[in-house]
Short mmCIF file of C-alpha atoms in Angstrom, two decimals:
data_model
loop_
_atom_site.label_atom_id
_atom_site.label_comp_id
_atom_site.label_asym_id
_atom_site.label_seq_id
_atom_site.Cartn_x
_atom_site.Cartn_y
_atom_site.Cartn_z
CA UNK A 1 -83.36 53.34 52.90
CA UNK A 2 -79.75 52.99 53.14
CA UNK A 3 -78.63 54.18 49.91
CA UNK A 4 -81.55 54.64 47.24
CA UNK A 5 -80.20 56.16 44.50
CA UNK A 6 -77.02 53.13 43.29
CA UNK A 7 -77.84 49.45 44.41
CA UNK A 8 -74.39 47.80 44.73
CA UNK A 9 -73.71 44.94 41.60
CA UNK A 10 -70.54 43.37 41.28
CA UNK A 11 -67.90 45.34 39.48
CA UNK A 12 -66.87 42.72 37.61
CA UNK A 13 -70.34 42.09 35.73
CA UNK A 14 -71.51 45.46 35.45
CA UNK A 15 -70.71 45.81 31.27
CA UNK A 16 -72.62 43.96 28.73
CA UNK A 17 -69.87 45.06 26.44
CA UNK A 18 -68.17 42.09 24.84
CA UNK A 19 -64.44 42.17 25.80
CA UNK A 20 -63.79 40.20 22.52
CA UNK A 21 -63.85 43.13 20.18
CA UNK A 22 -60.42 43.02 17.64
CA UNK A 23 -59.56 46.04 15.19
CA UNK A 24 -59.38 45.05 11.50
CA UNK A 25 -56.18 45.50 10.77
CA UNK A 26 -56.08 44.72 7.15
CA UNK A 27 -58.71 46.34 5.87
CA UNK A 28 -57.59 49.75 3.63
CA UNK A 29 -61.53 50.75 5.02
CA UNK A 30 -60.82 52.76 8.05
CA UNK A 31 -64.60 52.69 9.42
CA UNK A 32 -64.24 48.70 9.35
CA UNK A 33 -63.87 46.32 12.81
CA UNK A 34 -63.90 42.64 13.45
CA UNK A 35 -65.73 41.82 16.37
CA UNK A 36 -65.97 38.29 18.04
CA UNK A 37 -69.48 37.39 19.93
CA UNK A 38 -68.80 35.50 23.01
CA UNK A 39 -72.16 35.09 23.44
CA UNK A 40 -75.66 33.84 21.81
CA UNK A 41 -78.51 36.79 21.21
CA UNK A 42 -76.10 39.17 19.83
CA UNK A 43 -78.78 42.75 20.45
CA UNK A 44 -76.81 45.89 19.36
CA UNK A 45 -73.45 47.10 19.31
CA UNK A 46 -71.86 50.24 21.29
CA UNK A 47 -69.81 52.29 19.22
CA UNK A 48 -67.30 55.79 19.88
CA UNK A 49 -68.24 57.96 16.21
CA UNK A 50 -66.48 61.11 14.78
CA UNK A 51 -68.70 62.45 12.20
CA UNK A 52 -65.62 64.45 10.32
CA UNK A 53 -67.13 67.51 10.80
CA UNK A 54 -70.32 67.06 9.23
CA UNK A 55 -73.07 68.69 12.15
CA UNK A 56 -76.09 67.30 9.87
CA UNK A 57 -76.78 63.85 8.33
CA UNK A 58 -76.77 60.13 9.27
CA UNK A 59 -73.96 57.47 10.11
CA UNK A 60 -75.49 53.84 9.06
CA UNK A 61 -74.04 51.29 11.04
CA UNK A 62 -73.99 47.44 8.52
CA UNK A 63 -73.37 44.35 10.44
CA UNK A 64 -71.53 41.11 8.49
CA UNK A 65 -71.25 38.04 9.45
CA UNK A 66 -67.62 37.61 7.88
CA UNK A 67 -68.67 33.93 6.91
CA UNK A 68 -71.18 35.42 4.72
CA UNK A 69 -71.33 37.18 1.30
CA UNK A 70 -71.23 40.65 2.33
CA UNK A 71 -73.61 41.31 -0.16
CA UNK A 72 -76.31 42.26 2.30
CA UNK A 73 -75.94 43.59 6.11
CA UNK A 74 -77.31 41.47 8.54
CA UNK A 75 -78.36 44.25 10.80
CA UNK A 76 -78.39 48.16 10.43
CA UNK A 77 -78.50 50.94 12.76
CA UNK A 78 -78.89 54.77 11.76
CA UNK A 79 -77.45 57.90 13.91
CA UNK A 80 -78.53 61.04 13.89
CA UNK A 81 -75.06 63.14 13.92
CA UNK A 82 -76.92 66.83 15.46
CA UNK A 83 -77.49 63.91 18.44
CA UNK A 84 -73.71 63.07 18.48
CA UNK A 85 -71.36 64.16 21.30
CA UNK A 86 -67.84 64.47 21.06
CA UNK A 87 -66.47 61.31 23.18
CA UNK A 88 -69.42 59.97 23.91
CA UNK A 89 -70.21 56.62 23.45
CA UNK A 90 -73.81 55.62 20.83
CA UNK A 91 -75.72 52.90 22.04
CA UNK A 92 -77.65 51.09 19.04
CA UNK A 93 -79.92 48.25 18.98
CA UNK A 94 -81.42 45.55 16.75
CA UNK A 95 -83.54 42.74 17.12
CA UNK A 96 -81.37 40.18 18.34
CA UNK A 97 -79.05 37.34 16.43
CA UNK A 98 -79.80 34.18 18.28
CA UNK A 99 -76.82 32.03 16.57
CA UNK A 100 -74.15 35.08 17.54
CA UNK A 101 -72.24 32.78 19.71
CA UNK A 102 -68.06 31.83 18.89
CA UNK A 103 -69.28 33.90 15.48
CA UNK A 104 -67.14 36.70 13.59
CA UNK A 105 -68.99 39.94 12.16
CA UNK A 106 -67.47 42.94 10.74
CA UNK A 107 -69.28 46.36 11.41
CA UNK A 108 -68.92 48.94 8.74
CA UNK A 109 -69.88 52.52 9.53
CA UNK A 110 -70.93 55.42 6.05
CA UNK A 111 -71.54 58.72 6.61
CA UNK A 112 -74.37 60.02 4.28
CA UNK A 113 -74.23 64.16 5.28
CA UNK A 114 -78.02 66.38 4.81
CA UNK A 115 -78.85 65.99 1.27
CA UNK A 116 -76.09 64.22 0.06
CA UNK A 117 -77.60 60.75 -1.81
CA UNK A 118 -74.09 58.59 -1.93
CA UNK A 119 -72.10 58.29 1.20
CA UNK A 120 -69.07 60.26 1.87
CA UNK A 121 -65.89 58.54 1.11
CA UNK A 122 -64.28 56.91 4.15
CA UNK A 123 -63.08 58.50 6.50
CA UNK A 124 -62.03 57.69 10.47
CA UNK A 125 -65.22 57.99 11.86
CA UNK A 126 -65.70 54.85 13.80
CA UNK A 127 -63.34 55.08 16.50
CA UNK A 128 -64.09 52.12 18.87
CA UNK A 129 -67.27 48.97 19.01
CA UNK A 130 -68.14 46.84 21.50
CA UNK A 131 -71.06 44.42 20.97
CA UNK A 132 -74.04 43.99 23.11
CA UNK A 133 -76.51 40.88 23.87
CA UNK A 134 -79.63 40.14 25.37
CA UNK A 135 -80.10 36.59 25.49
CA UNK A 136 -82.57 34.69 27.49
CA UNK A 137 -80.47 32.73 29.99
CA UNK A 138 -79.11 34.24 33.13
CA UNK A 139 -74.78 33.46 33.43
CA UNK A 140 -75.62 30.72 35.91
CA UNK A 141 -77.99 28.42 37.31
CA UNK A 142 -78.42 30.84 40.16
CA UNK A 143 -77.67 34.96 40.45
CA UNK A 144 -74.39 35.64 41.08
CA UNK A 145 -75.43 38.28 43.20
CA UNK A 146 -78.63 39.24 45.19
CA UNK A 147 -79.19 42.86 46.78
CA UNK A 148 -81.85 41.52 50.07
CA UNK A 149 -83.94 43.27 51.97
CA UNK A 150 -85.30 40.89 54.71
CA UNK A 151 -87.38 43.85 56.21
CA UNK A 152 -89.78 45.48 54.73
CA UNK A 153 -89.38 48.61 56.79
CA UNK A 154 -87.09 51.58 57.56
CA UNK A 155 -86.67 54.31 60.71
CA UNK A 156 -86.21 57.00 57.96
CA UNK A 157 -88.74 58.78 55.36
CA UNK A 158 -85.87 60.21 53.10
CA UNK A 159 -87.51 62.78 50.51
CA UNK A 160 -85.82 60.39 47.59
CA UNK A 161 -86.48 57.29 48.48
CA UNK A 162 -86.23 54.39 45.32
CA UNK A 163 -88.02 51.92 47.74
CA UNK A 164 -91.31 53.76 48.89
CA UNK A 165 -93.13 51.30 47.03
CA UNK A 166 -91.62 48.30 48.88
CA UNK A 167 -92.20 50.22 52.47
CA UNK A 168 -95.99 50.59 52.60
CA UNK A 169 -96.67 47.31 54.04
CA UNK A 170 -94.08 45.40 56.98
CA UNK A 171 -93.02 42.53 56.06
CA UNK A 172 -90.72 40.35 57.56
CA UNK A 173 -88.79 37.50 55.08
CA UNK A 174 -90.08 34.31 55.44
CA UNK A 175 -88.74 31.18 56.10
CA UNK A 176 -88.81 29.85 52.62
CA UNK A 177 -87.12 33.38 51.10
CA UNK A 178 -84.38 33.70 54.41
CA UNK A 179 -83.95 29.77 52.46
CA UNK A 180 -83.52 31.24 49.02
CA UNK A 181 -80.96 33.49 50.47
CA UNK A 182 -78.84 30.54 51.96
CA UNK A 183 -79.45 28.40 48.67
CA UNK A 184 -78.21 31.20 46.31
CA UNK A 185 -75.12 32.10 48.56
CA UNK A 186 -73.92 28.30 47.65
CA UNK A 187 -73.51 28.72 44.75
CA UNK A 188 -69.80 28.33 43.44
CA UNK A 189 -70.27 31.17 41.10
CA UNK A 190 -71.59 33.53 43.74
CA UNK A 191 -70.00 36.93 44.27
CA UNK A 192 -71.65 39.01 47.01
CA UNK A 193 -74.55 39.54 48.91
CA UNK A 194 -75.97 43.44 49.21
CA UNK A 195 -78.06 45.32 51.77
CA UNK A 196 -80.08 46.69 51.95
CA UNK A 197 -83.24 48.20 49.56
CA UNK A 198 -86.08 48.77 51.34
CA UNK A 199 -84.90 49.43 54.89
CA UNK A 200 -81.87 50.38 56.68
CA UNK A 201 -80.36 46.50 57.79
CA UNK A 202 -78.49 47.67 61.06
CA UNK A 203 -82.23 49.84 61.93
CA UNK A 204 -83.52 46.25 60.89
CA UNK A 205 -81.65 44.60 63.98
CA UNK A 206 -82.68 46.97 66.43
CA UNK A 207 -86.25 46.41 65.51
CA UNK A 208 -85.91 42.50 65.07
CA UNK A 209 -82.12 41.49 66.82
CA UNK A 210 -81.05 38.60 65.11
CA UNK A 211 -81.39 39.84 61.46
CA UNK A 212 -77.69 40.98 61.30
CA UNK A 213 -76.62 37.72 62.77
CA UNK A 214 -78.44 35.40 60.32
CA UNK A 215 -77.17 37.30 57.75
CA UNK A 216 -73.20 36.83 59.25
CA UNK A 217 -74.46 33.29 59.45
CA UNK A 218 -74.77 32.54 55.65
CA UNK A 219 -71.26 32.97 55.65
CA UNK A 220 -70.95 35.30 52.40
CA UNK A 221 -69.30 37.78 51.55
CA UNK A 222 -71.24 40.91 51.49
CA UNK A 223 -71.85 44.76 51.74
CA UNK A 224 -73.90 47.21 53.73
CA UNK A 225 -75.61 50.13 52.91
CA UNK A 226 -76.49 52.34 55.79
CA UNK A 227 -77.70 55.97 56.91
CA UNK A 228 -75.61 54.82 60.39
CA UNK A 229 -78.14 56.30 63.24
CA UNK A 230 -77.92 52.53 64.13
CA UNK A 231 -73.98 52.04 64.18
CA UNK A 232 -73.64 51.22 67.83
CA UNK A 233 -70.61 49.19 69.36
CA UNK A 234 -72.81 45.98 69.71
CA UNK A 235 -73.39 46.45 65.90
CA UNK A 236 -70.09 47.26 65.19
CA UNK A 237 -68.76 43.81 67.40
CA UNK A 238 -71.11 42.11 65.05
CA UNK A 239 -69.48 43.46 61.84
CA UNK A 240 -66.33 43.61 62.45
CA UNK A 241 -65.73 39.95 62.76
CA UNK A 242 -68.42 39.02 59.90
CA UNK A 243 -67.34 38.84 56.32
CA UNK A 244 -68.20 41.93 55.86
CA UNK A 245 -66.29 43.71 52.45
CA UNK A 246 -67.63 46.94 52.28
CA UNK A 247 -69.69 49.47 54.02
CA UNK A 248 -71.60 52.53 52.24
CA UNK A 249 -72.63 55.72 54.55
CA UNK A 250 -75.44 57.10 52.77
CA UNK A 251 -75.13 60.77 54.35
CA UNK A 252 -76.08 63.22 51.59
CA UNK A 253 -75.90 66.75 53.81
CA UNK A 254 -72.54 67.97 56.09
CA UNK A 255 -75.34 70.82 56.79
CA UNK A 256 -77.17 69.59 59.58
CA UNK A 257 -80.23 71.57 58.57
CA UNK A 258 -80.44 70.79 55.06
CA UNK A 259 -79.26 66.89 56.35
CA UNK A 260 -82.70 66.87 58.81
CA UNK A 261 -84.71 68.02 55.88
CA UNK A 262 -83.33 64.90 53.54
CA UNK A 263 -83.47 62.31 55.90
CA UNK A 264 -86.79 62.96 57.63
CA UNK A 265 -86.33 60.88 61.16
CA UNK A 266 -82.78 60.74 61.48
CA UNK A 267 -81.29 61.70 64.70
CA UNK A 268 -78.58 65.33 64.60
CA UNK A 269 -76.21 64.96 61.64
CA UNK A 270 -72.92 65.71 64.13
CA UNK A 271 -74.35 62.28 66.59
CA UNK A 272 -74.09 60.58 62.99
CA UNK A 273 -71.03 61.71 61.89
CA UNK A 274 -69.29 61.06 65.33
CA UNK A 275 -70.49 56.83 64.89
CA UNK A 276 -68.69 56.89 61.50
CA UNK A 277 -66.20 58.37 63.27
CA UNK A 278 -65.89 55.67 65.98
CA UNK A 279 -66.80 52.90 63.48
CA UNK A 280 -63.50 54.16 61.23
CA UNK A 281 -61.44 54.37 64.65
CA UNK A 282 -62.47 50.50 65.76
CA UNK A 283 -61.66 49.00 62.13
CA UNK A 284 -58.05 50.25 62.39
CA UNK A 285 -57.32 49.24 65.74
CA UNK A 286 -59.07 45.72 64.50
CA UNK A 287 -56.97 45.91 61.18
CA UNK A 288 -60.24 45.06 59.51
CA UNK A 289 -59.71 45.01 55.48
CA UNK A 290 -63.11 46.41 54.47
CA UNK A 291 -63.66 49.10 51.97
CA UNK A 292 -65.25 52.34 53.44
CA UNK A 293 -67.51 54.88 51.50
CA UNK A 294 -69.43 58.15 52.28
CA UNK A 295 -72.03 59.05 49.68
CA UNK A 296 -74.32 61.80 48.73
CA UNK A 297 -77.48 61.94 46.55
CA UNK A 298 -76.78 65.00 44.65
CA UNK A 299 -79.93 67.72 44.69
CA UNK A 300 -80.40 70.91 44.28
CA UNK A 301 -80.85 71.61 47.98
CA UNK A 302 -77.65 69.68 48.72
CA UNK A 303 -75.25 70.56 46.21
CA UNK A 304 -73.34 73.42 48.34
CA UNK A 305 -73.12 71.16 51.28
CA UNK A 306 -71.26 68.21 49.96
CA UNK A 307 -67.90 69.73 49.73
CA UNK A 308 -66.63 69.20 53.84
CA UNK A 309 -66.91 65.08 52.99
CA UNK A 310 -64.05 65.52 51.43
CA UNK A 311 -62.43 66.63 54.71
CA UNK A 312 -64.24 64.23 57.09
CA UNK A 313 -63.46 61.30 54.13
CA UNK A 314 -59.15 62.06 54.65
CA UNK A 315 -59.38 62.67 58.43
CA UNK A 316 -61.18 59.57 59.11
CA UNK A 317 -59.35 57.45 56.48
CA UNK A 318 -62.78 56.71 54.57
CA UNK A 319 -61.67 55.12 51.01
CA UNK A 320 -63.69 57.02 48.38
CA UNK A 321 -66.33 59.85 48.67
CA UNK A 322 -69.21 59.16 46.41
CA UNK A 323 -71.36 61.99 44.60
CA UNK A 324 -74.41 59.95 42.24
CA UNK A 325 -77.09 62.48 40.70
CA UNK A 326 -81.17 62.20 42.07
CA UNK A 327 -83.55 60.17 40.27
CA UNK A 328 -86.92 61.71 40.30
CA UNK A 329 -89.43 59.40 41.24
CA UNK A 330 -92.06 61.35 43.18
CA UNK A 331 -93.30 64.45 41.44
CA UNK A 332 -92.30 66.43 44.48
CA UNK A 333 -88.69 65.52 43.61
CA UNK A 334 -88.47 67.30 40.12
CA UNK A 335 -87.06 70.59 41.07
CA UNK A 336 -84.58 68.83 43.01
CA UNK A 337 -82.64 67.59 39.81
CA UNK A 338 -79.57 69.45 39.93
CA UNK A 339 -77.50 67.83 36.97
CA UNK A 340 -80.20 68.89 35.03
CA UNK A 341 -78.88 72.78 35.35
CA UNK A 342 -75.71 72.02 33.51
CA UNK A 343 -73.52 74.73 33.98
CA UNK A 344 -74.14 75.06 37.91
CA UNK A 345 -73.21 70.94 37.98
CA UNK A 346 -70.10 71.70 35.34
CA UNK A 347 -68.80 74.20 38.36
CA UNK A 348 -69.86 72.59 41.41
CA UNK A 349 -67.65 69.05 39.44
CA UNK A 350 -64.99 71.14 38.50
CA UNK A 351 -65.17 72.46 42.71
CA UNK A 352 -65.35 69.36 44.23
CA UNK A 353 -63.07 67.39 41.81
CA UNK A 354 -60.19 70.09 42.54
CA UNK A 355 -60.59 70.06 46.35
CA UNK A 356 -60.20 66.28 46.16
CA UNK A 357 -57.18 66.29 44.43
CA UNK A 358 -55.70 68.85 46.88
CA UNK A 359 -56.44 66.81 49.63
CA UNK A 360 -55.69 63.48 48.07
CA UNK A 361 -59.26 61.84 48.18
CA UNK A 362 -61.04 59.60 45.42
CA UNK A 363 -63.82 61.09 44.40
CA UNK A 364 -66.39 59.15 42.40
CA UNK A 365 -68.69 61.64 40.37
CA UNK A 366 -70.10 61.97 37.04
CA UNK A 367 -68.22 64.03 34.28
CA UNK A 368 -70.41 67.07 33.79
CA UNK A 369 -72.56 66.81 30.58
CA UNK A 370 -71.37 69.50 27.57
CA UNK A 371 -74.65 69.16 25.86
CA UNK A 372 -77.66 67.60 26.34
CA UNK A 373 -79.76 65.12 23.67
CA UNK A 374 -82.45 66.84 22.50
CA UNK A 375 -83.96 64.32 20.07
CA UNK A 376 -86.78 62.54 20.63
CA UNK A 377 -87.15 58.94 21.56
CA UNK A 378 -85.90 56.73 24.67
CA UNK A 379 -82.20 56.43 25.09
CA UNK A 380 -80.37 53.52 27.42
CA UNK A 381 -77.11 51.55 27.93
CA UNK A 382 -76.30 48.15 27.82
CA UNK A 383 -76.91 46.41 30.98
CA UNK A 384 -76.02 42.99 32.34
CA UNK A 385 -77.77 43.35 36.24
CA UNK A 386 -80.55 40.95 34.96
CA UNK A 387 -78.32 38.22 33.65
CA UNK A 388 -76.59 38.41 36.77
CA UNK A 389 -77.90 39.97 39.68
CA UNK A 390 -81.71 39.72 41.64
CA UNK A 391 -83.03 42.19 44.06
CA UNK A 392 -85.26 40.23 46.84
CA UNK A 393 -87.70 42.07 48.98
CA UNK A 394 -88.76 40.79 52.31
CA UNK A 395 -92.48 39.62 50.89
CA UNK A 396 -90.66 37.59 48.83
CA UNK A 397 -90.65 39.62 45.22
CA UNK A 398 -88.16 38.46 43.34
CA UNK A 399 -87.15 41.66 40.76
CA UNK A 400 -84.52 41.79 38.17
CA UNK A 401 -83.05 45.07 38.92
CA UNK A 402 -83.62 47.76 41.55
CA UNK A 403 -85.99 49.78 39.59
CA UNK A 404 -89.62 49.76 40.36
CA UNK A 405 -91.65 48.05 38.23
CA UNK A 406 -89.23 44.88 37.67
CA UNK A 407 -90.90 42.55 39.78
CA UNK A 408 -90.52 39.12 38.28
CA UNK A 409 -92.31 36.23 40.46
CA UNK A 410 -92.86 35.78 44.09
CA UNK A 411 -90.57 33.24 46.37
CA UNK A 412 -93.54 32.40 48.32
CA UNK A 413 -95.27 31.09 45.38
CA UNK A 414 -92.58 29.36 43.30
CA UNK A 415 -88.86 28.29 43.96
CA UNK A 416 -85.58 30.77 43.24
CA UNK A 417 -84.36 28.64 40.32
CA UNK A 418 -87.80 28.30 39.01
CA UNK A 419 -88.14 31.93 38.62
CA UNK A 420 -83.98 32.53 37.61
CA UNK A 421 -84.44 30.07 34.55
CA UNK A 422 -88.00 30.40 34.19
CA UNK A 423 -89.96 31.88 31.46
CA UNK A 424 -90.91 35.71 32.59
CA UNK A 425 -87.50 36.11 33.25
CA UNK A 426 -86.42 34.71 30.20
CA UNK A 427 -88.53 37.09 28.75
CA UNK A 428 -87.30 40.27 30.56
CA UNK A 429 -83.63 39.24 29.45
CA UNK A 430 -84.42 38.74 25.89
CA UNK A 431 -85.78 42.59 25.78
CA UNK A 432 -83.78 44.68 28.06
CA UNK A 433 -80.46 44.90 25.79
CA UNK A 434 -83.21 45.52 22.27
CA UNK A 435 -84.85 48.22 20.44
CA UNK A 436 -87.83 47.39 23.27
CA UNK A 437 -86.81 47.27 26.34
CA UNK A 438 -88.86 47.07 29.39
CA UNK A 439 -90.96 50.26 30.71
CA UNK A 440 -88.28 50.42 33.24
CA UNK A 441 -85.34 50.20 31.28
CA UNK A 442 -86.38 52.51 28.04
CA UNK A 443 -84.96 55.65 29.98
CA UNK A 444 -82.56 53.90 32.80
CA UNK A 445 -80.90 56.44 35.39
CA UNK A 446 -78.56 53.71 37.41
CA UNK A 447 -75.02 52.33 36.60
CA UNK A 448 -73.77 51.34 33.39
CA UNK A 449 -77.08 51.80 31.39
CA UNK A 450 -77.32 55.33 32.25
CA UNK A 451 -76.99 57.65 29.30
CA UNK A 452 -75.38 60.69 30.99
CA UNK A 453 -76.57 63.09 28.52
CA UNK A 454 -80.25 61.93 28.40
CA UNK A 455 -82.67 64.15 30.62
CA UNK A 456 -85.27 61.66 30.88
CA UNK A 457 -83.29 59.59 32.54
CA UNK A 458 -83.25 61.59 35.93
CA UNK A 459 -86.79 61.68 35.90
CA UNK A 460 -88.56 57.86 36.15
CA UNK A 461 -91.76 59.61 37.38
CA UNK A 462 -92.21 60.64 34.15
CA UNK A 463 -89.96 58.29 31.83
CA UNK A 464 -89.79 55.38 33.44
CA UNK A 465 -92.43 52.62 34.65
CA UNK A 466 -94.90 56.00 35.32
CA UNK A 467 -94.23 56.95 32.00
CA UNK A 468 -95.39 53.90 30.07
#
């Protein structure tokens, strides 16, 4: 697999956050804000809290509809302030209000500190809000974006694969999903396509030719993921007149040792390197405008061995270097969570961050976390990939996120827009942004809904769908 660990999704529909969110000005109540719900379904709210210096008691969280009485909240939410972190945003949910849309509410935070019965008066302790919904519908007719895999199958047995599950069996697309593919990249509405999740798609061509050309054929935009053994000139011919807008080299080693150990079946890290190399040499002399990444899984094996991207990334003219932390999903693979060793992450950040600004290369990497959540419970952010976004494997599963376990209906059994807009999805919508999400979701380790702080959420073996 290309890039297991973060499954590209539009940038622009990656928050659930509503945009619409407006300060109350007028109000002499400090812990008071006006917030606007642009959509139906309205499921929680996302809020920045300072608890003035208390370490022990609750914040209660009262939602009002500002058409209403104010007598009684419409929804509450309670947090624990020993779980607080300083400048970290609280992610709080309640069973949804279906009749949110075009609506005003006002959310009013209290701080009641440890054995105090009357809340303290008001102080600033609610220091940003952003609603969150989960309704039923996806934002069009169709997904906006679809992350394909038209081959079941991959030249590489990487030790933290996301997609073993998808690999045991080849399969080649059919017919009626390679159709799906074409229908949903008609769409008007339609953003990107992504490859690839369970297989590498350039390995794909070698294996099948003509896979990389009836995907240049749908005439989409889209972007590759890929461990490049397979980036050969007849390849690169291909892509470099395609639509191609981005390409991801999922690398995770400059040790060539530690790289063979990772990605079991690769060919020598330096014959690797030296076809990015070329690859980055033909787009400038073709003056193709496509956006160019190296990225690393981030283990404990790996973690001293990242640092000389930086240097390939500005002598080869690669746009960002990309650093995303392991998810567990084999128990093989728990040892291998670095992050969860906080201090050795806080220096190896604080390393690579300060060698990228010396050589003037974006780095993309998670802030180090200063303490971790020890309460019990599941913990997730808002996410938006299912009203959005659909992953499709090659035997046709159509799933509403990356994750294992989020399978929704089959393409070979029923059409694309009769699963999009049917009822299991409907379903899987309605809970993922609630106090119940799906197995999946209750501890989610990718993008947006990622709680940084959260240890469970590095570990889906445990927490996530073989948790539940």
């Amino acid at each position: 697999m290309a890039d297991p660990q973060l499954p590209s999704q539009p940038s622009a529909l990656q928050s659930s956050c509503s945009p619409q969110t407006v300060k109350l000005v007028a109000s002499q109540d400090a812990n008071v804000y006006v917030l606007i719900s642009e959509r139906s379904y309205l499921s929680g709210v996302s809020v920045r809290l300072d608890p003035a210096g208390f370490t022990e008691g609750a914040i209660t969280l009262e939602l009002h509809p500002v058409d209403g009485d104010g007598a009684q909240p419409l929804r509450t939410a309670t947090v624990n302030i020993a779980t607080l972190e300083a400048g970290e945003v609280e992610h709080l949910y309640w069973e949804p209000v279906e009749n949110s849309k075009g609506r005003s509410f006002f959310l009013r935070a209290t701080l009641s500190p440890k054995g105090e019965e009357t809340a303290v008066p008001s102080t600033r302790m609610l220091l940003d809000a952003k609603l969150i919904h989960s309704q039923p519908d996806g934002y069009d007719s169709l997904p906006q974006a679809v992350l394909y895999s038209p081959v079941s199958q991959c030249n590489l047995n990487c030790t933290h694969c996301i997609s073993r599950p998808t690999r045991a069996t080849l399969r080649l697309a059919s017919q009626r999903t390679w159709d799906a593919i074409w229908q949903v990249t008609r769409g008007k509405k339609f953003v990107h396509l992504a490859m690839d999740y369970s297989g590498d798609i350039l390995f794909s061509e070698r294996r099948y030719p003509g896979t990389l050309a009836k995907i240049i054929a749908l005439d989409a935009t889209f972007r590759i993921d890929t461990h490049a053994n397979s980036l050969d000139d007849d390849i690169i011919d291909q892509l470099l007149v395609s639509r191609m807008h981005e390409i991801n080299f999922s690398i995770d080693s400059m040790d060539p040792e530690v790289y063979r150990r990772i990605r079991r079946g690769s060919i020598p890290l330096p014959e690797v390197l030296a076809k990015i190399e070329h690859f980055m040499s033909r787009k400038r002399a073709a003056r193709k405008e496509v956006h160019t990444i190296i990225s690393f899984v981030l283990m404990r094996s790996n973690a001293t061995t990242i640092k000389p991207a930086l240097a390939f990334a500005r002598e080869n003219g690669i746009d960002y270097v990309n650093v995303v932390p392991m998810l567990a999903f084999t128990e093989d693979m728990l040892d291998e969570i670095f992050v969860w060793d906080k201090d050795a992450f806080a220096a190896l950040h604080d390393e690579l961050t300060t060698e990228a600004a010396r050589l003037g290369v974006a780095l993309a990497i998670h802030p180090p976390v200063k303490r971790w959540r020890e309460a019990k419970g599941d913990i997730h952010g808002p996410c938006e990939i299912p009203f959005a976004t659909a992953a499709i494997t090659a035997n046709g599963d159509v799933m509403a996120c990356c994750m294992p376990g989020t399978v929704i209906g089959n393409l070979n059994e029923k059409s694309l827009p009769a699963i999009w807009n049917g009822p299991e999805f409907a379903a899987f919508r309605k809970r993922v942004n609630s106090p119940d999400p799906p197995a999946p979701c209750r501890n989610c380790g990718v993008g947006l809904a990622l709680v940084r702080n959260n240890r469970k959420a590095y570990a889906p073996v445990h927490y996530g769908v073989a948790g539940r």
